[in-house]
Coordinates of C-alpha atoms in Angstrom, one line a residue:
X112 CA 44.9 31.3 27.4
X113 CA 47.9 30.9 25.3
X114 CA 47.8 31.1 21.5
X115 CA 48.7 27.4 21.3
X116 CA 45.8 26.5 23.6
X117 CA 43.4 28.7 21.7
X118 CA 44.4 27.0 18.4
X119 CA 43.9 23.6 20.0
X120 CA 40.5 24.6 21.3
X121 CA 39.4 25.9 17.9
X122 CA 40.5 22.7 16.2
X123 CA 38.7 20.6 18.9
X124 CA 35.5 22.6 18.3
X125 CA 35.7 22.1 14.5
X126 CA 36.3 18.4 14.9
X127 CA 33.4 18.1 17.3
X128 CA 31.1 20.0 14.9
X129 CA 32.1 17.7 12.0
X130 CA 31.6 14.6 14.2
X131 CA 28.1 15.8 15.2
X132 CA 27.2 16.5 11.6
X133 CA 28.4 13.1 10.6
X134 CA 26.4 11.4 13.3
X135 CA 23.3 13.4 12.4
X136 CA 23.8 12.4 8.8
X137 CA 23.5 8.8 9.9
X138 CA 20.1 9.3 11.5
X139 CA 17.1 8.0 9.6
X140 CA 14.1 10.2 8.9
X141 CA 10.8 9.5 7.3
X142 CA 9.9 11.6 4.3
X143 CA 6.3 11.9 3.1
X144 CA 5.2 12.5 -0.5
X145 CA 1.7 13.2 -1.7
X146 CA 0.8 12.1 -5.2
X147 CA -2.5 12.8 -7.0
X148 CA -4.0 10.4 -9.5
X149 CA -7.5 10.0 -11.0
X150 CA -6.8 6.3 -11.5
X151 CA -7.1 5.1 -7.8
X152 CA -10.5 5.7 -6.3
X153 CA -9.5 4.3 -2.8
X154 CA -5.9 5.5 -2.6
X155 CA -2.8 3.7 -1.7
X156 CA 0.2 4.1 0.6
X157 CA 3.7 2.9 -0.3
X158 CA 6.8 2.6 1.7
X159 CA 9.8 2.8 -0.6
X160 CA 13.1 1.5 0.7
X161 CA 16.1 2.4 -1.5
X162 CA 19.9 2.2 -1.3
X163 CA 20.0 0.2 2.0
X164 CA 23.5 -1.1 1.1
X165 CA 23.1 -3.8 3.7
X166 CA 23.0 -1.3 6.6
X167 CA 20.9 -1.9 9.7
X168 CA 19.0 0.5 12.0
X169 CA 18.0 -0.2 15.6
X170 CA 20.1 -3.3 15.8
X171 CA 20.8 -6.2 13.4
X172 CA 17.2 -7.2 13.7
X173 CA 16.3 -4.0 11.7
X174 CA 13.9 -3.0 14.4
X175 CA 14.5 0.7 13.7
X176 CA 13.2 0.4 10.1
X177 CA 10.5 -2.1 10.9
X178 CA 9.0 0.1 13.6
X179 CA 8.9 3.1 11.3
X180 CA 7.2 1.0 8.5
X181 CA 4.6 -0.2 11.0
X182 CA 3.9 3.4 12.0
X183 CA 3.4 4.2 8.4
X184 CA 1.0 1.3 7.9
X185 CA 1.5 0.9 4.2
X186 CA -0.5 -1.1 1.7
X187 CA 2.7 -2.3 0.0
X188 CA 6.4 -2.0 0.5
X189 CA 8.8 -1.6 -2.5
X190 CA 12.5 -2.2 -2.3
X191 CA 14.6 -0.3 -4.8
X192 CA 18.1 -1.0 -6.0
X193 CA 21.3 -1.4 -4.0
X194 CA 19.7 -3.1 -1.0
X195 CA 23.2 -4.7 -0.7
X196 CA 26.7 -3.5 -1.7
X197 CA 28.9 -4.7 -4.5
X198 CA 30.9 -6.5 -1.8
X199 CA 30.3 -7.7 1.7
X200 CA 27.4 -9.5 3.2
X201 CA 23.7 -9.7 2.5
X202 CA 22.4 -10.7 5.9
X203 CA 21.0 -7.3 7.1
X204 CA 19.1 -6.7 3.8
X205 CA 17.6 -10.2 3.8
X206 CA 16.6 -9.8 7.5
X207 CA 14.6 -6.7 6.6
X208 CA 13.1 -8.1 3.5
X209 CA 11.9 -11.3 5.3
X210 CA 10.5 -9.4 8.2
X211 CA 8.5 -6.9 6.1
X212 CA 7.3 -9.5 3.6
X213 CA 5.7 -11.4 6.5
X214 CA 3.5 -8.3 7.2
X215 CA 3.1 -6.6 3.8
X216 CA 3.1 -7.3 0.1
X217 CA 6.7 -6.6 -0.9
X218 CA 8.3 -6.1 -4.3
X219 CA 11.9 -5.6 -5.3
X220 CA 13.9 -4.3 -8.3
X221 CA 17.7 -4.3 -8.1
X222 CA 20.3 -1.7 -8.9
X223 CA 23.9 -1.5 -10.0
X224 CA 25.5 -2.8 -6.8
X225 CA 23.6 -6.1 -7.0
X226 CA 24.8 -6.6 -10.5
X227 CA 28.5 -6.1 -9.5
X228 CA 28.5 -8.8 -6.9
X229 CA 30.2 -12.2 -7.5
X230 CA 27.2 -14.0 -5.9
X231 CA 24.4 -12.0 -7.7
X232 CA 22.4 -15.1 -8.8
X233 CA 22.6 -16.7 -5.4
X234 CA 21.4 -13.5 -3.8
X235 CA 18.5 -13.2 -6.3
X236 CA 17.5 -16.8 -5.6
X237 CA 17.3 -15.9 -1.9
X238 CA 15.2 -12.9 -2.7
X239 CA 12.8 -14.8 -4.9
X240 CA 11.9 -16.9 -1.9
X241 CA 10.8 -13.7 -0.1
X242 CA 9.1 -11.5 -2.7
X243 CA 8.8 -10.9 -6.5
X244 CA 12.1 -9.9 -8.2
X245 CA 11.3 -7.5 -11.0
X246 CA 13.8 -7.2 -13.9
X247 CA 12.0 -6.2 -17.2
X248 CA 8.6 -7.6 -16.0
X249 CA 5.9 -6.7 -13.6
X250 CA 3.9 -8.1 -10.6
X251 CA 0.2 -7.3 -10.4
X252 CA -1.4 -6.8 -7.0
X253 CA -4.8 -5.6 -5.7
X254 CA -4.7 -2.7 -3.3
X255 CA -8.0 -1.6 -1.7
X256 CA -9.9 -3.4 -4.4
X257 CA -8.0 -1.9 -7.4
X258 CA -5.4 -3.5 -9.6
X259 CA -1.9 -2.0 -9.5
X260 CA 1.1 -3.1 -11.5
X261 CA 4.7 -2.8 -10.2
X262 CA 7.4 -2.9 -12.9
X263 CA 11.2 -3.1 -12.4
X264 CA 14.1 -2.2 -14.6
X265 CA 17.7 -1.8 -13.3
X266 CA 18.2 1.1 -15.7
X267 CA 17.4 2.0 -19.3
X268 CA 20.2 -0.1 -20.8
X269 CA 20.2 -3.3 -18.8
X270 CA 19.2 -6.2 -21.0
X271 CA 16.3 -8.5 -20.4
X272 CA 15.3 -11.6 -22.3
X273 CA 14.9 -10.1 -25.8
X274 CA 15.1 -6.3 -25.3
X275 CA 16.3 -3.9 -22.6
X276 CA 14.4 -4.4 -19.4
X277 CA 12.8 -1.0 -19.8
X278 CA 11.6 -1.9 -23.3
X279 CA 10.0 -5.1 -22.0
X280 CA 8.2 -3.1 -19.3
X281 CA 6.8 -0.7 -21.9
X282 CA 5.6 -3.6 -24.0
X283 CA 3.2 -4.7 -21.3
X284 CA 1.9 -1.4 -20.0
X285 CA -1.9 -1.3 -19.4
X286 CA -3.0 2.3 -19.3
X287 CA -6.2 1.4 -17.6
X288 CA -4.3 0.4 -14.5
X289 CA -2.0 2.3 -12.1
X290 CA 1.5 1.5 -13.3
X291 CA 4.6 1.9 -11.1
X292 CA 8.2 1.7 -12.5
X293 CA 11.0 1.0 -10.1
X294 CA 14.1 2.2 -12.0
X295 CA 17.3 2.8 -9.9
X296 CA 19.1 5.5 -11.8
X297 CA 17.3 8.9 -11.8
X298 CA 19.4 10.6 -14.4
X299 CA 17.8 8.3 -17.0
X300 CA 14.4 9.9 -16.6
X301 CA 14.0 10.8 -20.3
X302 CA 14.2 7.1 -21.1
X303 CA 11.8 6.2 -18.3
X304 CA 9.3 8.7 -19.8
X305 CA 9.4 6.9 -23.1
X306 CA 11.2 9.6 -25.0
X307 CA 11.7 8.5 -28.6
X308 CA 9.2 5.7 -28.3
X309 CA 5.8 5.6 -30.0
X310 CA 4.1 4.2 -26.9
X311 CA 0.6 5.5 -26.1
X312 CA 0.9 4.8 -22.3
X313 CA 3.4 5.9 -19.7
X314 CA 4.1 5.0 -16.1
X315 CA 2.1 6.8 -13.5
X316 CA 4.8 6.7 -10.8
X317 CA 8.6 6.2 -11.2
X318 CA 10.7 5.4 -8.1
X319 CA 14.5 5.9 -8.1
X320 CA 17.5 6.1 -5.8
X321 CA 21.2 5.7 -6.6
X322 CA 22.2 9.4 -6.1
X323 CA 22.3 9.4 -2.2
X324 CA 20.9 12.9 -2.2
X325 CA 24.1 14.3 -3.6
X326 CA 26.0 13.4 -0.4
X327 CA 26.7 17.0 0.7
X328 CA 23.8 19.4 0.7
X329 CA 23.3 23.0 1.7
X330 CA 19.6 24.0 2.1
X331 CA 18.5 26.6 -0.5
X332 CA 21.9 26.7 -2.0
X333 CA 22.9 23.1 -2.9
X334 CA 19.6 21.3 -2.6
X335 CA 20.5 18.5 -5.1
X336 CA 23.9 18.0 -3.4
X337 CA 27.5 18.2 -4.5
X338 CA 28.1 14.9 -6.3
X339 CA 26.1 11.9 -7.5
X340 CA 27.2 8.7 -9.4
X341 CA 26.7 9.0 -13.2
X342 CA 25.9 12.7 -12.8
X343 CA 29.1 14.1 -11.4
X344 CA 29.5 17.4 -9.7
X345 CA 26.4 19.6 -9.1
X346 CA 23.9 16.9 -10.1
X347 CA 20.3 17.6 -11.2
X348 CA 18.4 14.6 -9.9
X349 CA 19.2 13.4 -6.4
X350 CA 16.1 13.8 -4.2
X351 CA 12.5 14.9 -4.2
X352 CA 9.4 14.7 -6.4
X353 CA 9.1 15.8 -10.0
X354 CA 6.0 15.9 -12.3
X355 CA 6.0 15.3 -16.0
X356 CA 2.7 15.5 -17.8
X357 CA 0.9 12.8 -15.8
X358 CA 4.0 11.0 -14.5
X359 CA 5.4 11.5 -11.1
X360 CA 9.1 10.8 -10.4
X361 CA 10.2 10.3 -6.8
X362 CA 13.9 10.1 -5.9
X363 CA 14.8 8.8 -2.5
X364 CA 18.1 9.8 -0.9
X365 CA 18.2 6.2 0.4
X366 CA 19.3 4.6 3.7
X367 CA 23.0 4.0 3.0
X368 CA 25.3 4.7 6.0
X369 CA 28.2 2.2 5.5
X370 CA 31.5 2.7 7.3
X371 CA 33.2 3.9 4.2
X372 CA 30.9 7.0 4.4
X373 CA 32.9 8.2 7.4
X374 CA 35.4 9.5 4.9
X375 CA 32.5 11.1 2.8
X376 CA 29.9 11.9 5.5
X377 CA 26.4 12.9 4.6
X378 CA 26.1 16.6 5.5
X379 CA 22.6 18.1 5.8
X380 CA 21.4 14.9 4.1
X381 CA 19.9 12.4 6.5
X382 CA 19.0 8.8 5.3
X383 CA 15.4 8.6 4.2
X384 CA 12.6 6.1 4.5
X385 CA 10.1 7.3 1.9
X386 CA 6.3 7.1 2.5
X387 CA 4.2 7.8 -0.6
X388 CA 0.4 8.5 -0.5
X389 CA -1.5 8.3 -3.7
X390 CA -5.0 9.7 -3.7
X391 CA -7.5 11.2 -6.2

């Protein structure tokens, strides 16, 4: 084989490997988290769907995600921020939300991309017809005979009616119940934990996304990824479960796989459907 042919073969192999890594990075996986809490006697299972960015799995009917959710058999489904992009359509996100809300109690708190859209309020009105939209407030539900509150705040600085959405959430916390906060941006964890506030109660579970797992990850070496929005290079909070003195923080790598990610493929960082079990 000539030197030129060998060079072409090596380039072809490299391109094939990169293509396979990119394709693998677009394949959804289900990630399970086990959380302990003395507050829930009967336990609870949550499916957390974050950073969908209007993508679809298994066809435009979202059958790929719906089938996985059915396998998980959750008590509730929570949609985190960026279910849609700052631009483009909303059809695939709404298809999924409608389908799952017909089978499970669903709750939704938005992120930065929803707020950047020109049709934000129109989209929110469509969502309100499907499930509670949480922005500085909460929805209370009964799971296996026990009351649970789900709060939502876009981040620690987004404003609500009179205070930041996060402050409004803290104002109505009931420490006797199991309290979940859906707050999109994980790097703001100090604020979500009530740092600097004189509150006697904190959230039991905080759910975030936004960081997309750091985009490029190398197991054991670059576990939190190479880059994340609002954290920059070598971020600290992109995926996994953290515990802070009674509060558990779970960060999903999300389900984003838009076409623009062809230029920044997910490497060793597959999209994630999060299944969270909470038991005594």
